[in-house]
CSV table of C-alpha atoms in Angstrom, one decimal:
chain,number,residue,atom,x,y,z
A,1,GLN,CA,-50.6,-32.9,84.9
A,2,HIS,CA,-51.7,-29.3,84.4
A,3,ARG,CA,-54.0,-30.3,81.5
A,4,ILE,CA,-55.7,-32.9,83.6
A,5,GLU,CA,-56.4,-30.5,86.4
A,6,ARG,CA,-57.8,-28.0,84.0
A,7,ALA,CA,-60.0,-30.6,82.4
A,8,VAL,CA,-61.3,-31.7,85.8
A,9,ALA,CA,-62.0,-28.1,86.8
A,10,GLU,CA,-63.8,-27.4,83.5
A,11,ALA,CA,-65.8,-30.6,83.8
A,12,GLY,CA,-66.9,-29.6,87.3
A,13,LEU,CA,-67.9,-26.1,86.0
A,14,GLN,CA,-69.9,-27.7,83.2
A,15,ALA,CA,-71.6,-30.0,85.7
A,16,ASP,CA,-72.5,-27.0,87.8
A,17,ILE,CA,-73.9,-25.1,84.8
A,18,LEU,CA,-76.0,-28.2,83.8
A,19,ASP,CA,-77.3,-28.6,87.4
A,20,ASN,CA,-78.3,-25.0,87.5
A,21,GLN,CA,-80.1,-25.2,84.1
A,22,VAL,CA,-82.0,-28.3,85.3
A,23,GLN,CA,-83.1,-26.5,88.5
A,24,GLN,CA,-84.3,-23.5,86.5
A,25,LEU,CA,-86.3,-25.7,84.1
A,26,TYR,CA,-87.9,-27.5,87.1
A,27,ILE,CA,-88.9,-24.2,88.6
A,28,GLN,CA,-90.3,-23.0,85.3
A,29,LEU,CA,-92.3,-26.2,84.8
A,30,HIS,CA,-93.7,-26.0,88.4
A,31,GLU,CA,-94.8,-22.4,87.9
A,32,VAL,CA,-96.6,-23.2,84.6
A,33,TYR,CA,-98.2,-26.2,86.3
A,34,GLN,CA,-99.5,-24.0,89.2
A,35,ARG,CA,-100.8,-21.5,86.7
A,36,LEU,CA,-102.6,-24.3,84.9
A,37,LEU,CA,-104.3,-25.4,88.1
A,38,ALA,CA,-105.4,-21.8,88.8
A,39,GLN,CA,-106.7,-21.3,85.3
A,40,ARG,CA,-108.6,-24.5,85.5
A,41,THR,CA,-110.4,-23.1,88.6
A,42,LEU,CA,-111.0,-19.9,86.7
A,43,ILE,CA,-112.6,-21.9,83.8
A,44,ASP,CA,-114.9,-23.7,86.3
A,45,ILE,CA,-116.0,-20.4,87.9
A,46,SER,CA,-116.5,-18.6,84.6
A,47,GLU,CA,-118.6,-21.6,83.3
A,48,LYS,CA,-120.8,-21.4,86.4
A,49,ARG,CA,-121.2,-17.7,86.0
A,50,TYR,CA,-122.1,-18.2,82.4
A,51,ARG,CA,-124.7,-20.8,83.2
A,52,ILE,CA,-126.2,-18.6,85.8
A,53,SER,CA,-126.2,-15.7,83.5
A,54,THR,CA,-127.9,-17.7,80.8
A,55,GLU,CA,-130.7,-18.7,83.2
A,56,ARG,CA,-131.1,-15.2,84.4
A,57,TYR,CA,-131.2,-13.8,80.9
A,58,ALA,CA,-133.8,-16.4,79.9
A,59,ALA,CA,-135.9,-15.4,82.9
A,60,GLY,CA,-135.6,-11.7,81.9
A,61,ALA,CA,-133.6,-10.8,84.9
A,62,MET,CA,-130.4,-9.9,83.1
A,63,LEU,CA,-129.4,-7.7,80.2
A,64,LEU,CA,-127.9,-9.2,77.0
A,65,THR,CA,-124.8,-7.2,77.4
A,66,GLU,CA,-124.1,-8.8,80.8
A,67,LEU,CA,-124.7,-12.3,79.3
A,68,VAL,CA,-122.3,-11.5,76.5
A,69,LEU,CA,-119.7,-10.3,79.0
A,70,ALA,CA,-120.0,-13.6,80.9
A,71,GLN,CA,-119.5,-15.5,77.7
A,72,ARG,CA,-116.5,-13.5,76.8
A,73,GLN,CA,-114.9,-14.1,80.2
A,74,LYS,CA,-115.6,-17.8,79.9
A,75,ASP,CA,-114.0,-18.0,76.4
A,76,GLN,CA,-111.0,-15.9,77.6
A,77,ALA,CA,-110.4,-18.2,80.5
A,78,ILE,CA,-110.4,-21.2,78.2
A,79,ARG,CA,-108.0,-19.5,75.7
A,80,ASP,CA,-105.6,-18.6,78.6
A,81,TYR,CA,-105.7,-22.2,79.8
A,82,LEU,CA,-105.0,-23.6,76.4
A,83,LEU,CA,-102.0,-21.2,75.9
A,84,SER,CA,-100.6,-22.3,79.3
A,85,LEU,CA,-101.2,-25.9,78.4
A,86,GLN,CA,-99.2,-25.4,75.2
A,87,GLU,CA,-96.4,-23.8,77.1
A,88,TYR,CA,-96.4,-26.6,79.7
A,89,TYR,CA,-95.9,-29.3,77.0
A,90,ILE,CA,-93.4,-27.3,75.1
C-alpha cells in the first residue's frame, strides 16, 4: 500500500516537472519567433537604407564610408536573422 502511494506521488511529481519543461520550451520558442519577426523588419529597413544610400552615392550626395556603413548594417541584420532562424529550428 505504501509503495503504491509513493509511486503515485512520484508519478505526479514527474508529470508536474514535465509540464513545467513543456511550458518553458513553449515560452522560449515564442520569444525566438518574436525575435525573428523583429529581425525580419530590421532586414527590410536596412535593405531600404542601403538602396537609398546606393542611389545617393551614385548621385554624388553621399560619402563612400556612409555607403559601406549601410551595407555592413544590412549584412549584420541578415546574419542576426539567420542565427535566430537556426536557434528557432534547433
